[in-house]
């Protein structure tokens, strides 16, 4: 009998699927075609982890991000992003859950209160943030030690979500692009190897490749979904605060969705 991947076996049934999304658009960006196709016949749940900003002062990287969006205030932007996400997913027939953690751009260090610390924070907020820059911190593929307690708490949350939803498959980002929030989300998924499917992070995967040694270590191989792709750009456009910043030339590429699942040898263990 030909080998069927974890997704292909699940496609024959109607058990719920749970998607972990690092931010308020990642699941639709990377998995929108598969999710919308399957939402007609099974329960699809998207749990987004990092759904909040923090109060000012912001780092230069955070201020740059806010300028790229249509709303310059962090709290207002993330309220709008949450509303966008709920509306987009509801329109696709998908349940949305927001876990309320702070985006890496805004996460602060835990520090003792010192005389004059507020003045330093106003002058150089980078000193008080866990990931002071995007290029050299957030996108370097290194999870800060200060995120350890966050990850422990999130492991509990994800285990509870799996139990509550009775999800057969747990979809998590593969970490293409090395964004720390995506890597944290991948780590959460890897705690549930019997349910795990990884998805290629779009649009990072337009210019970057998956971590091949990591995939080989897991024994995961690519699997592609090509149905319903033409419906994705309009859905992505509904994330109005983000679409222009993500695709400044106005063109949203249509690309088959790539997933990573246990290979033949791994599946036979």
PDB file of N, CA, C and O in Angstrom, residues 2-59:
ATOM      1  N   UNK A   2       0.661   2.220  -0.894  1.00  0.00           N
ATOM      2  CA  UNK A   2       1.507   3.414  -0.949  1.00  0.00           C
ATOM      3  C   UNK A   2       1.461   4.178   0.377  1.00  0.00           C
ATOM      4  O   UNK A   2       0.420   4.248   1.034  1.00  0.00           O
ATOM      5  N   UNK A   3       2.621   4.754   0.711  1.00  0.00           N
ATOM      6  CA  UNK A   3       2.695   5.546   1.941  1.00  0.00           C
ATOM      7  C   UNK A   3       1.884   6.826   1.791  1.00  0.00           C
ATOM      8  O   UNK A   3       1.962   7.522   0.784  1.00  0.00           O
ATOM      9  N   UNK A   4       1.081   7.139   2.793  1.00  0.00           N
ATOM     10  CA  UNK A   4       0.328   8.383   2.834  1.00  0.00           C
ATOM     11  C   UNK A   4       0.872   9.250   3.950  1.00  0.00           C
ATOM     12  O   UNK A   4       1.150   8.763   5.045  1.00  0.00           O
ATOM     13  N   UNK A   5       1.022  10.530   3.685  1.00  0.00           N
ATOM     14  CA  UNK A   5       1.543  11.430   4.692  1.00  0.00           C
ATOM     15  C   UNK A   5       0.518  11.633   5.806  1.00  0.00           C
ATOM     16  O   UNK A   5      -0.660  11.290   5.681  1.00  0.00           O
ATOM     17  N   UNK A   6       0.993  12.238   6.873  1.00  0.00           N
ATOM     18  CA  UNK A   6       0.125  12.541   8.023  1.00  0.00           C
ATOM     19  C   UNK A   6      -1.057  13.396   7.589  1.00  0.00           C
ATOM     20  O   UNK A   6      -2.192  13.181   8.043  1.00  0.00           O
ATOM     21  N   UNK A   7      -0.827  14.352   6.718  1.00  0.00           N
ATOM     22  CA  UNK A   7      -1.928  15.197   6.254  1.00  0.00           C
ATOM     23  C   UNK A   7      -2.886  14.390   5.385  1.00  0.00           C
ATOM     24  O   UNK A   7      -4.111  14.494   5.529  1.00  0.00           O
ATOM     25  N   UNK A   8      -2.351  13.602   4.489  1.00  0.00           N
ATOM     26  CA  UNK A   8      -3.210  12.827   3.580  1.00  0.00           C
ATOM     27  C   UNK A   8      -4.104  11.866   4.344  1.00  0.00           C
ATOM     28  O   UNK A   8      -5.282  11.689   3.993  1.00  0.00           O
ATOM     29  N   UNK A   9      -3.591  11.254   5.387  1.00  0.00           N
ATOM     30  CA  UNK A   9      -4.434  10.356   6.202  1.00  0.00           C
ATOM     31  C   UNK A   9      -5.540  11.149   6.889  1.00  0.00           C
ATOM     32  O   UNK A   9      -6.690  10.716   6.946  1.00  0.00           O
ATOM     33  N   UNK A  10      -5.183  12.324   7.400  1.00  0.00           N
ATOM     34  CA  UNK A  10      -6.176  13.132   8.094  1.00  0.00           C
ATOM     35  C   UNK A  10      -7.220  13.693   7.136  1.00  0.00           C
ATOM     36  O   UNK A  10      -8.390  13.877   7.506  1.00  0.00           O
ATOM     37  N   UNK A  11      -6.820  13.959   5.892  1.00  0.00           N
ATOM     38  CA  UNK A  11      -7.765  14.477   4.901  1.00  0.00           C
ATOM     39  C   UNK A  11      -8.921  13.522   4.641  1.00  0.00           C
ATOM     40  O   UNK A  11      -9.989  13.934   4.177  1.00  0.00           O
ATOM     41  N   UNK A  12      -8.729  12.248   4.948  1.00  0.00           N
ATOM     42  CA  UNK A  12      -9.787  11.256   4.730  1.00  0.00           C
ATOM     43  C   UNK A  12     -10.872  11.316   5.795  1.00  0.00           C
ATOM     44  O   UNK A  12     -11.925  10.714   5.631  1.00  0.00           O
ATOM     45  N   UNK A  13     -10.607  12.033   6.872  1.00  0.00           N
ATOM     46  CA  UNK A  13     -11.588  12.146   7.945  1.00  0.00           C
ATOM     47  C   UNK A  13     -12.055  13.577   8.124  1.00  0.00           C
ATOM     48  O   UNK A  13     -11.919  14.416   7.233  1.00  0.00           O
ATOM     49  N   UNK A  14     -12.607  13.858   9.314  1.00  0.00           N
ATOM     50  CA  UNK A  14     -13.117  15.202   9.576  1.00  0.00           C
ATOM     51  C   UNK A  14     -12.726  15.701  10.964  1.00  0.00           C
ATOM     52  O   UNK A  14     -13.380  16.575  11.536  1.00  0.00           O
ATOM     53  N   UNK A  15     -11.631  15.158  11.518  1.00  0.00           N
ATOM     54  CA  UNK A  15     -11.194  15.575  12.845  1.00  0.00           C
ATOM     55  C   UNK A  15     -10.719  17.026  12.829  1.00  0.00           C
ATOM     56  O   UNK A  15     -10.224  17.516  11.802  1.00  0.00           O
ATOM     57  N   UNK A  16     -10.848  17.736  13.933  1.00  0.00           N
ATOM     58  CA  UNK A  16     -10.418  19.143  13.981  1.00  0.00           C
ATOM     59  C   UNK A  16      -8.914  19.296  13.742  1.00  0.00           C
ATOM     60  O   UNK A  16      -8.128  18.397  14.051  1.00  0.00           O
ATOM     61  N   UNK A  17      -8.553  20.444  13.208  1.00  0.00           N
ATOM     62  CA  UNK A  17      -7.156  20.837  13.042  1.00  0.00           C
ATOM     63  C   UNK A  17      -6.916  22.128  13.815  1.00  0.00           C
ATOM     64  O   UNK A  17      -7.742  23.046  13.793  1.00  0.00           O
ATOM     65  N   UNK A  18      -5.755  22.201  14.471  1.00  0.00           N
ATOM     66  CA  UNK A  18      -5.363  23.395  15.227  1.00  0.00           C
ATOM     67  C   UNK A  18      -4.116  23.997  14.585  1.00  0.00           C
ATOM     68  O   UNK A  18      -3.118  23.293  14.396  1.00  0.00           O
ATOM     69  N   UNK A  19      -4.193  25.267  14.244  1.00  0.00           N
ATOM     70  CA  UNK A  19      -3.059  25.994  13.665  1.00  0.00           C
ATOM     71  C   UNK A  19      -2.539  26.989  14.696  1.00  0.00           C
ATOM     72  O   UNK A  19      -3.306  27.807  15.212  1.00  0.00           O
ATOM     73  N   UNK A  20      -1.246  26.922  14.995  1.00  0.00           N
ATOM     74  CA  UNK A  20      -0.607  27.934  15.828  1.00  0.00           C
ATOM     75  C   UNK A  20      -0.013  28.998  14.912  1.00  0.00           C
ATOM     76  O   UNK A  20       0.806  28.696  14.042  1.00  0.00           O
ATOM     77  N   UNK A  21      -0.424  30.226  15.125  1.00  0.00           N
ATOM     78  CA  UNK A  21       0.048  31.354  14.321  1.00  0.00           C
ATOM     79  C   UNK A  21       0.854  32.278  15.224  1.00  0.00           C
ATOM     80  O   UNK A  21       0.347  32.728  16.253  1.00  0.00           O
ATOM     81  N   UNK A  22       2.095  32.588  14.878  1.00  0.00           N
ATOM     82  CA  UNK A  22       2.864  33.504  15.731  1.00  0.00           C
ATOM     83  C   UNK A  22       2.194  34.871  15.848  1.00  0.00           C
ATOM     84  O   UNK A  22       2.055  35.403  16.952  1.00  0.00           O
ATOM     85  N   UNK A  23       1.782  35.429  14.705  1.00  0.00           N
ATOM     86  CA  UNK A  23       1.229  36.785  14.676  1.00  0.00           C
ATOM     87  C   UNK A  23      -0.135  36.798  13.985  1.00  0.00           C
ATOM     88  O   UNK A  23      -0.581  35.787  13.446  1.00  0.00           O
ATOM     89  N   UNK A  24      -0.736  37.971  13.984  1.00  0.00           N
ATOM     90  CA  UNK A  24      -2.116  38.122  13.534  1.00  0.00           C
ATOM     91  C   UNK A  24      -2.205  38.232  12.010  1.00  0.00           C
ATOM     92  O   UNK A  24      -2.667  39.239  11.476  1.00  0.00           O
ATOM     93  N   UNK A  25      -1.766  37.221  11.324  1.00  0.00           N
ATOM     94  CA  UNK A  25      -1.870  37.088   9.867  1.00  0.00           C
ATOM     95  C   UNK A  25      -1.088  35.876   9.365  1.00  0.00           C
ATOM     96  O   UNK A  25      -1.294  35.418   8.242  1.00  0.00           O
ATOM     97  N   UNK A  26      -0.186  35.327  10.177  1.00  0.00           N
ATOM     98  CA  UNK A  26       0.731  34.291   9.699  1.00  0.00           C
ATOM     99  C   UNK A  26       0.015  33.034   9.219  1.00  0.00           C
ATOM    100  O   UNK A  26       0.428  32.426   8.219  1.00  0.00           O
ATOM    101  N   UNK A  27      -1.030  32.614   9.897  1.00  0.00           N
ATOM    102  CA  UNK A  27      -1.716  31.386   9.491  1.00  0.00           C
ATOM    103  C   UNK A  27      -2.336  31.540   8.109  1.00  0.00           C
ATOM    104  O   UNK A  27      -2.224  30.652   7.262  1.00  0.00           O
ATOM    105  N   UNK A  28      -2.971  32.682   7.853  1.00  0.00           N
ATOM    106  CA  UNK A  28      -3.585  32.900   6.546  1.00  0.00           C
ATOM    107  C   UNK A  28      -2.523  33.092   5.471  1.00  0.00           C
ATOM    108  O   UNK A  28      -2.636  32.563   4.361  1.00  0.00           O
ATOM    109  N   UNK A  29      -1.455  33.824   5.794  1.00  0.00           N
ATOM    110  CA  UNK A  29      -0.365  34.011   4.834  1.00  0.00           C
ATOM    111  C   UNK A  29       0.203  32.676   4.382  1.00  0.00           C
ATOM    112  O   UNK A  29       0.453  32.462   3.192  1.00  0.00           O
ATOM    113  N   UNK A  30       0.423  31.766   5.314  1.00  0.00           N
ATOM    114  CA  UNK A  30       1.126  30.525   5.004  1.00  0.00           C
ATOM    115  C   UNK A  30       0.203  29.366   4.671  1.00  0.00           C
ATOM    116  O   UNK A  30       0.589  28.474   3.907  1.00  0.00           O
ATOM    117  N   UNK A  31      -0.999  29.347   5.233  1.00  0.00           N
ATOM    118  CA  UNK A  31      -1.866  28.163   5.151  1.00  0.00           C
ATOM    119  C   UNK A  31      -3.277  28.484   4.684  1.00  0.00           C
ATOM    120  O   UNK A  31      -4.167  27.619   4.760  1.00  0.00           O
ATOM    121  N   UNK A  32      -3.524  29.701   4.200  1.00  0.00           N
ATOM    122  CA  UNK A  32      -4.892  30.136   3.934  1.00  0.00           C
ATOM    123  C   UNK A  32      -5.672  29.244   2.980  1.00  0.00           C
ATOM    124  O   UNK A  32      -6.860  28.994   3.190  1.00  0.00           O
ATOM    125  N   UNK A  33      -5.013  28.748   1.931  1.00  0.00           N
ATOM    126  CA  UNK A  33      -5.733  27.928   0.943  1.00  0.00           C
ATOM    127  C   UNK A  33      -6.163  26.594   1.544  1.00  0.00           C
ATOM    128  O   UNK A  33      -7.316  26.171   1.381  1.00  0.00           O
ATOM    129  N   UNK A  34      -5.263  25.929   2.247  1.00  0.00           N
ATOM    130  CA  UNK A  34      -5.602  24.642   2.870  1.00  0.00           C
ATOM    131  C   UNK A  34      -6.664  24.836   3.946  1.00  0.00           C
ATOM    132  O   UNK A  34      -7.627  24.061   4.031  1.00  0.00           O
ATOM    133  N   UNK A  35      -6.508  25.852   4.775  1.00  0.00           N
ATOM    134  CA  UNK A  35      -7.473  26.080   5.848  1.00  0.00           C
ATOM    135  C   UNK A  35      -8.867  26.341   5.293  1.00  0.00           C
ATOM    136  O   UNK A  35      -9.854  25.769   5.774  1.00  0.00           O
ATOM    137  N   UNK A  36      -8.959  27.206   4.279  1.00  0.00           N
ATOM    138  CA  UNK A  36     -10.292  27.551   3.761  1.00  0.00           C
ATOM    139  C   UNK A  36     -10.947  26.350   3.087  1.00  0.00           C
ATOM    140  O   UNK A  36     -12.152  26.136   3.222  1.00  0.00           O
ATOM    141  N   UNK A  37     -10.145  25.548   2.397  1.00  0.00           N
ATOM    142  CA  UNK A  37     -10.697  24.350   1.759  1.00  0.00           C
ATOM    143  C   UNK A  37     -11.230  23.369   2.788  1.00  0.00           C
ATOM    144  O   UNK A  37     -12.288  22.757   2.605  1.00  0.00           O
ATOM    145  N   UNK A  38     -10.521  23.224   3.897  1.00  0.00           N
ATOM    146  CA  UNK A  38     -10.895  22.239   4.905  1.00  0.00           C
ATOM    147  C   UNK A  38     -11.960  22.737   5.878  1.00  0.00           C
ATOM    148  O   UNK A  38     -12.632  21.931   6.535  1.00  0.00           O
ATOM    149  N   UNK A  39     -12.134  24.056   5.967  1.00  0.00           N
ATOM    150  CA  UNK A  39     -13.110  24.594   6.916  1.00  0.00           C
ATOM    151  C   UNK A  39     -14.540  24.221   6.558  1.00  0.00           C
ATOM    152  O   UNK A  39     -15.437  24.316   7.399  1.00  0.00           O
ATOM    153  N   UNK A  40     -14.760  23.774   5.326  1.00  0.00           N
ATOM    154  CA  UNK A  40     -16.114  23.356   4.922  1.00  0.00           C
ATOM    155  C   UNK A  40     -16.480  21.986   5.501  1.00  0.00           C
ATOM    156  O   UNK A  40     -17.664  21.658   5.590  1.00  0.00           O
ATOM    157  N   UNK A  41     -15.470  21.194   5.892  1.00  0.00           N
ATOM    158  CA  UNK A  41     -15.775  19.838   6.317  1.00  0.00           C
ATOM    159  C   UNK A  41     -15.260  19.447   7.688  1.00  0.00           C
ATOM    160  O   UNK A  41     -15.503  18.326   8.139  1.00  0.00           O
ATOM    161  N   UNK A  42     -14.537  20.349   8.349  1.00  0.00           N
ATOM    162  CA  UNK A  42     -14.004  20.052   9.682  1.00  0.00           C
ATOM    163  C   UNK A  42     -13.829  21.364  10.440  1.00  0.00           C
ATOM    164  O   UNK A  42     -13.807  22.441   9.840  1.00  0.00           O
ATOM    165  N   UNK A  43     -13.683  21.262  11.735  1.00  0.00           N
ATOM    166  CA  UNK A  43     -13.418  22.456  12.540  1.00  0.00           C
ATOM    167  C   UNK A  43     -11.948  22.847  12.390  1.00  0.00           C
ATOM    168  O   UNK A  43     -11.050  22.027  12.598  1.00  0.00           O
ATOM    169  N   UNK A  44     -11.719  24.101  12.028  1.00  0.00           N
ATOM    170  CA  UNK A  44     -10.368  24.656  11.948  1.00  0.00           C
ATOM    171  C   UNK A  44     -10.267  25.745  13.012  1.00  0.00           C
ATOM    172  O   UNK A  44     -11.101  26.657  13.059  1.00  0.00           O
ATOM    173  N   UNK A  45      -9.241  25.654  13.834  1.00  0.00           N
ATOM    174  CA  UNK A  45      -9.008  26.639  14.891  1.00  0.00           C
ATOM    175  C   UNK A  45      -7.646  27.252  14.676  1.00  0.00           C
ATOM    176  O   UNK A  45      -6.652  26.539  14.477  1.00  0.00           O
ATOM    177  N   UNK A  46      -7.578  28.577  14.693  1.00  0.00           N
ATOM    178  CA  UNK A  46      -6.298  29.289  14.626  1.00  0.00           C
ATOM    179  C   UNK A  46      -6.070  29.979  15.964  1.00  0.00           C
ATOM    180  O   UNK A  46      -6.858  30.852  16.364  1.00  0.00           O
ATOM    181  N   UNK A  47      -5.015  29.583  16.651  1.00  0.00           N
ATOM    182  CA  UNK A  47      -4.628  30.211  17.916  1.00  0.00           C
ATOM    183  C   UNK A  47      -3.400  31.072  17.655  1.00  0.00           C
ATOM    184  O   UNK A  47      -2.331  30.555  17.306  1.00  0.00           O
ATOM    185  N   UNK A  48      -3.565  32.376  17.774  1.00  0.00           N
ATOM    186  CA  UNK A  48      -2.465  33.302  17.533  1.00  0.00           C
ATOM    187  C   UNK A  48      -1.833  33.682  18.869  1.00  0.00           C
ATOM    188  O   UNK A  48      -2.533  34.049  19.819  1.00  0.00           O
ATOM    189  N   UNK A  49      -0.523  33.613  18.925  1.00  0.00           N
ATOM    190  CA  UNK A  49       0.179  33.723  20.205  1.00  0.00           C
ATOM    191  C   UNK A  49       0.543  35.159  20.554  1.00  0.00           C
ATOM    192  O   UNK A  49       0.195  35.662  21.616  1.00  0.00           O
ATOM    193  N   UNK A  50       1.225  35.847  19.655  1.00  0.00           N
ATOM    194  CA  UNK A  50       1.763  37.176  19.962  1.00  0.00           C
ATOM    195  C   UNK A  50       0.834  38.215  19.348  1.00  0.00           C
ATOM    196  O   UNK A  50       0.947  38.560  18.174  1.00  0.00           O
ATOM    197  N   UNK A  51      -0.085  38.719  20.163  1.00  0.00           N
ATOM    198  CA  UNK A  51      -1.188  39.535  19.661  1.00  0.00           C
ATOM    199  C   UNK A  51      -1.239  40.930  20.277  1.00  0.00           C
ATOM    200  O   UNK A  51      -2.228  41.640  20.093  1.00  0.00           O
ATOM    201  N   UNK A  52      -0.200  41.329  20.994  1.00  0.00           N
ATOM    202  CA  UNK A  52      -0.236  42.600  21.711  1.00  0.00           C
ATOM    203  C   UNK A  52       1.051  43.389  21.494  1.00  0.00           C
ATOM    204  O   UNK A  52       2.119  42.816  21.244  1.00  0.00           O
ATOM    205  N   UNK A  53       0.936  44.713  21.610  1.00  0.00           N
ATOM    206  CA  UNK A  53       2.094  45.595  21.730  1.00  0.00           C
ATOM    207  C   UNK A  53       2.268  45.927  23.209  1.00  0.00           C
ATOM    208  O   UNK A  53       1.508  45.453  24.054  1.00  0.00           O
ATOM    209  N   UNK A  54       3.272  46.715  23.542  1.00  0.00           N
ATOM    210  CA  UNK A  54       3.447  47.216  24.900  1.00  0.00           C
ATOM    211  C   UNK A  54       3.470  48.741  24.830  1.00  0.00           C
ATOM    212  O   UNK A  54       3.567  49.339  23.762  1.00  0.00           O
ATOM    213  N   UNK A  55       3.390  49.364  25.988  1.00  0.00           N
ATOM    214  CA  UNK A  55       3.342  50.824  26.024  1.00  0.00           C
ATOM    215  C   UNK A  55       4.692  51.418  25.601  1.00  0.00           C
ATOM    216  O   UNK A  55       5.725  50.751  25.586  1.00  0.00           O
ATOM    217  N   UNK A  56       4.673  52.691  25.264  1.00  0.00           N
ATOM    218  CA  UNK A  56       5.900  53.404  24.930  1.00  0.00           C
ATOM    219  C   UNK A  56       6.770  53.567  26.177  1.00  0.00           C
ATOM    220  O   UNK A  56       6.279  53.421  27.292  1.00  0.00           O
ATOM    221  N   UNK A  57       8.074  53.850  25.983  1.00  0.00           N
ATOM    222  CA  UNK A  57       8.780  54.138  24.735  1.00  0.00           C
ATOM    223  C   UNK A  57       9.127  52.874  23.969  1.00  0.00           C
ATOM    224  O   UNK A  57       9.390  51.824  24.550  1.00  0.00           O
ATOM    225  N   UNK A  58       9.140  52.998  22.628  1.00  0.00           N
ATOM    226  CA  UNK A  58       9.439  51.880  21.753  1.00  0.00           C
ATOM    227  C   UNK A  58      10.850  51.999  21.192  1.00  0.00           C
ATOM    228  O   UNK A  58      11.412  53.091  21.100  1.00  0.00           O
ATOM    229  N   UNK A  59      11.406  50.863  20.816  1.00  0.00           N
ATOM    230  CA  UNK A  59      12.709  50.860  20.164  1.00  0.00           C
ATOM    231  C   UNK A  59      12.597  51.455  18.760  1.00  0.00           C
ATOM    232  O   UNK A  59      11.496  51.617  18.216  1.00  0.00           O
TER     233      UNK A  59
END
